Every structure is written in C-alpha cells, then in structure tokens.
Coordinates of C-alpha atoms and ligand atoms in Angstrom, one line a residue:
M142 CA 91.6 71.9 -146.7
Q143 CA 88.5 71.7 -148.8
A144 CA 87.1 68.3 -149.9
Y145 CA 88.4 67.8 -153.4
Q146 CA 84.9 67.0 -154.7
E147 CA 84.0 70.7 -154.1
F148 CA 86.6 71.9 -156.7
L149 CA 86.9 69.0 -159.0
A150 CA 85.9 70.3 -162.4
E151 CA 86.3 66.9 -164.0
T152 CA 88.3 63.7 -164.0
L153 CA 90.8 64.0 -166.7
I154 CA 92.3 60.5 -166.5
D155 CA 90.7 57.9 -164.4
A156 CA 92.5 55.2 -162.3
P157 CA 92.1 52.2 -164.6
T158 CA 93.2 54.3 -167.7
L159 CA 96.3 55.4 -165.7
Q160 CA 97.2 51.9 -164.7
E161 CA 96.7 50.4 -168.1
R162 CA 98.9 53.1 -169.7
I163 CA 101.6 52.6 -167.0
A164 CA 101.7 48.9 -167.6
S165 CA 102.2 49.5 -171.3
L166 CA 105.0 52.1 -170.7
A167 CA 106.7 49.5 -168.5
E168 CA 106.4 46.9 -171.3
E169 CA 108.1 49.3 -173.7
I170 CA 110.9 49.9 -171.1
N171 CA 111.2 46.1 -170.5
R172 CA 111.7 45.6 -174.2
D173 CA 114.1 48.6 -174.8
Y174 CA 116.4 47.8 -171.9
A175 CA 116.2 44.0 -172.1
D176 CA 119.9 43.6 -172.9
K177 CA 121.0 46.4 -170.5
H178 CA 119.3 45.1 -167.4
E179 CA 122.3 45.0 -165.0
D180 CA 122.8 48.8 -165.5
L181 CA 119.2 50.2 -165.6
L182 CA 118.7 52.9 -162.9
L183 CA 115.3 54.5 -162.5
I184 CA 115.4 58.0 -160.9
C185 CA 112.3 59.4 -159.3
I186 CA 112.1 63.2 -159.3
L187 CA 110.5 63.9 -156.0
R188 CA 107.9 64.5 -155.0
G189 CA 105.3 64.4 -157.7
A190 CA 106.6 61.3 -159.5
L191 CA 106.4 59.1 -156.5
P192 CA 103.1 57.2 -157.1
F193 CA 103.9 56.9 -160.8
M194 CA 107.4 55.5 -160.0
V195 CA 106.1 52.9 -157.6
D196 CA 103.4 51.7 -160.0
L197 CA 105.8 51.7 -163.0
M198 CA 108.4 49.7 -161.1
R199 CA 105.9 47.0 -160.2
H200 CA 105.6 46.3 -163.9
I201 CA 109.3 46.5 -164.8
T202 CA 110.4 42.9 -164.9
I203 CA 114.1 43.3 -165.6
P204 CA 116.5 43.8 -162.8
H205 CA 117.2 47.4 -162.0
Q206 CA 118.2 49.9 -159.3
M207 CA 116.4 53.0 -158.2
D208 CA 117.2 56.3 -156.6
C209 CA 115.6 59.7 -156.0
M210 CA 116.4 63.3 -156.3
A211 CA 114.5 66.5 -155.4
I212 CA 114.5 69.7 -157.3
S213 CA 113.0 73.0 -156.4
S214 CA 112.2 75.8 -158.8
Y215 CA 111.5 79.3 -157.5
G216 CA 111.2 82.9 -158.6
V217 CA 107.7 82.9 -160.3
G218 CA 104.2 82.5 -159.0
K219 CA 103.0 79.3 -157.4
F220 CA 101.3 78.0 -160.5
Q221 CA 104.3 78.5 -162.7
S222 CA 107.7 77.1 -162.7
S223 CA 110.7 79.2 -163.7
G224 CA 114.1 78.8 -165.1
N225 CA 115.6 79.0 -161.6
V226 CA 116.0 75.3 -160.8
R227 CA 118.2 73.8 -158.1
V228 CA 118.8 70.4 -156.6
T229 CA 117.7 70.1 -153.0
Y230 CA 118.4 66.4 -152.6
D231 CA 121.0 64.7 -154.8
L232 CA 121.4 61.1 -155.9
Q233 CA 123.1 58.6 -153.7
T234 CA 124.2 56.5 -156.7
N235 CA 127.1 56.9 -159.0
I236 CA 125.5 57.0 -162.4
A237 CA 128.7 56.6 -164.5
G238 CA 128.1 53.8 -167.0
K239 CA 124.5 53.3 -166.0
H240 CA 121.5 53.4 -168.3
V241 CA 119.6 56.2 -166.5
L242 CA 115.8 56.7 -166.9
L243 CA 114.4 59.8 -165.2
V244 CA 110.8 59.3 -164.0
E245 CA 108.6 62.5 -163.9
D246 CA 104.9 63.0 -163.2
I247 CA 104.7 66.0 -165.6
V248 CA 106.7 68.1 -168.0
D249 CA 105.3 71.6 -168.1
S250 CA 107.7 74.5 -169.0
G251 CA 110.5 71.8 -169.3
H252 CA 112.9 73.8 -167.1
T253 CA 113.1 71.1 -164.4
I254 CA 113.9 68.2 -166.6
S255 CA 116.2 70.2 -168.8
H256 CA 118.2 71.2 -165.8
V257 CA 118.4 67.7 -164.5
L258 CA 119.4 66.3 -167.9
E259 CA 122.2 68.9 -168.3
M260 CA 123.5 68.1 -164.8
L261 CA 123.4 64.4 -165.1
K262 CA 125.0 64.3 -168.5
T263 CA 128.2 65.6 -166.9
R264 CA 128.3 62.4 -164.7
N265 CA 128.8 60.2 -167.7
P266 CA 125.8 57.8 -167.7
A267 CA 125.8 55.2 -170.5
S268 CA 122.5 56.6 -171.6
L269 CA 120.0 59.1 -170.3
R270 CA 116.3 59.1 -171.0
V271 CA 113.0 60.6 -169.7
C272 CA 109.8 58.9 -168.9
S273 CA 107.0 61.3 -168.0
L274 CA 103.4 60.4 -167.2
L275 CA 102.0 63.7 -168.4
D276 CA 103.1 66.1 -171.0
K277 CA 101.6 69.6 -171.0
E278 CA 103.2 70.6 -174.3
E279 CA 101.4 73.8 -174.8
R280 CA 103.3 75.3 -171.9
R281 CA 106.8 74.3 -173.1
E282 CA 109.5 77.0 -172.8
V283 CA 112.5 74.8 -173.5
V284 CA 112.8 71.8 -175.8
V285 CA 113.2 68.6 -173.9
P286 CA 113.2 65.0 -175.2
I287 CA 110.5 62.7 -173.7
H288 CA 111.3 59.1 -174.6
Y289 CA 108.3 57.6 -172.8
R290 CA 105.2 59.7 -172.6
G291 CA 102.0 58.5 -170.8
F292 CA 99.5 61.2 -171.9
S293 CA 99.5 64.5 -173.6
I294 CA 97.3 66.8 -171.6
P295 CA 95.7 70.2 -172.2
N296 CA 96.8 73.4 -170.4
R297 CA 94.6 73.0 -167.3
Y298 CA 95.4 72.9 -163.6
V299 CA 95.6 69.2 -162.8
F300 CA 96.0 67.4 -159.4
G301 CA 96.0 63.9 -158.0
Y302 CA 98.2 60.9 -158.6
G303 CA 101.3 62.6 -157.3
L304 CA 100.4 66.1 -158.4
D305 CA 99.5 68.4 -155.5
I306 CA 97.2 71.3 -154.9
D307 CA 98.8 73.3 -152.0
E308 CA 100.6 70.0 -151.1
Y309 CA 97.3 68.1 -150.7
Y310 CA 95.7 65.3 -152.7
R311 CA 98.8 63.7 -154.1
N312 CA 97.3 60.4 -152.9
L313 CA 94.3 60.4 -155.3
P314 CA 94.4 57.4 -157.8
F315 CA 93.2 59.6 -160.7
I316 CA 94.1 62.9 -162.4
G317 CA 91.6 65.6 -161.9
V318 CA 91.1 69.2 -163.1
V319 CA 90.8 72.0 -160.6
D320 CA 87.9 74.5 -161.0
L321 CA 89.9 77.6 -159.8
E322 CA 86.7 79.5 -159.2
K323 CA 85.6 76.9 -156.6
Y324 CA 89.0 76.3 -155.0
Q325 CA 89.8 78.1 -151.8
S326 CA 93.5 78.0 -150.9
P327 CA 94.0 77.0 -147.2
G328 CA 96.9 79.4 -146.9
Ligands
PRP157 C1 106.5 69.7 -160.8 C2 106.7 68.4 -161.5 C3 107.9 68.6 -162.3 C4 107.9 70.1 -162.6 C5 107.5 70.3 -164.0 O1 107.3 69.7 -159.6 O2 106.8 67.3 -160.6 O3 109.1 68.2 -161.6 O4 107.0 70.7 -161.7 O5 107.5 71.7 -164.3 P1 108.4 72.3 -165.4 O6 108.4 71.5 -166.6 O7 107.7 73.6 -165.6 O8 109.8 72.5 -164.8 P2 107.1 70.7 -158.4 O9 108.1 71.8 -158.5 O10 105.7 71.2 -158.4 O11 107.4 69.8 -157.1 P3 106.7 68.5 -156.6 O12 107.1 67.4 -157.6 O13 107.4 68.3 -155.3 O14 105.2 68.7 -156.5

C-alpha cells in the first residue's frame, strides 16, 4: 500500500477540529437524553464509525449502553453505494423501549442509514435518531433524518478517521481528500 502522503490532496478536517466538534456533539446528546439515561443505547455501524463512536462515547457522561451492527451494500462500483443493503452482523441487544442513537461516520447516498432505520423501527424502540460525523449531502439519493451532524462536506473522496481507502488508513486521526490521479490501488 502506498504511503498516504503520496495521494493526500489536502487535509479536509484536522484532528483538533474533529475532536472539538465531537465533544460538542456529545454535549448536545448529554443534554437531549439527560432524562432518558437508563435507556440510551448507542449503535455503531461498523466498520467506518468505530473511531468516531469511541471518541464520542468518551464524552457522553450519562449512563448508556452500546452495541454494533454491520451492513454491506453491493451491486454498484466500489466508490458508490447502492440500494442493495443487507445486515451482515445484527445487534445483540433487544432495542424495544430503548432510546436508540445510530452512530455513523458518513451519510452519502443515504441508502445504508435509511435501510437500518426502517429495519430498527419494526423492533419498537422508544426513539430512533441518527448521529453522523460527516454528511455528503450532494450525493443523497434518499431523504434521511440526521439529528446530530458533525460536518457537511463536499462531494470528494475522503479517507481517514474510520473511512478507508481499499480498507487502509482508517486509523488516521484526520479526514483527508484522495487525489485519485496519484492513488494506485493495491489490488
Ligand atoms: C460507508 C459508511 C456508511 C455508508 C454510507 O460504509 O460507513 O455506512 O458507506 O453510504 P451510503 O449513505 O451511500 O449508504 P461502507 O459500506 O464503506 O463500509 P465500512 O463502514 O465498513 O467502511
């Protein structure tokens, strides 16, 4: 795999800016769910949301539970999600009566989160909301509610802080933009 510095067009959101915004999202969540604390359940949509989920949780001061689920979308090219979404790893928690907050790294076409919302609604949560670090609104194909939004971003290929490029560089503490002319896919 190439060193990311070779194809990094620019840093879109640096690490301190990410961390500051995440702390303020957590403050909002702390306020909004203050009287519902026993029933707050955070759900991490694997894998991209993992670093965001971990950092967000560290700032959530009210008692809560967490769980994870994994989704795969298929049917279109690798830079594009499709309407074909399926659950590859389901929750281990019964969400009936819980205040569920879905944690995502990015909402792009909206198909993933839309599918998850429809599916989880049938399990009778007390409430169901979405917290997404990034929102690439220009690419939206289905309308989805985002209750907590970290950043609106332009339609560029981004990586780092959970978002991969060919499964690499999810570990970076910032969000970068890929220069597709300089990037050489390992596969
Ligand atoms: C990414 C991201 C969202 C989804 C958003 O996941 O984490 O779940 O795509 O795209 P959409 O709004 O167009 O549906 P991806 O399928 O790349 O899996 P990953 O989280 O394991 O990287």
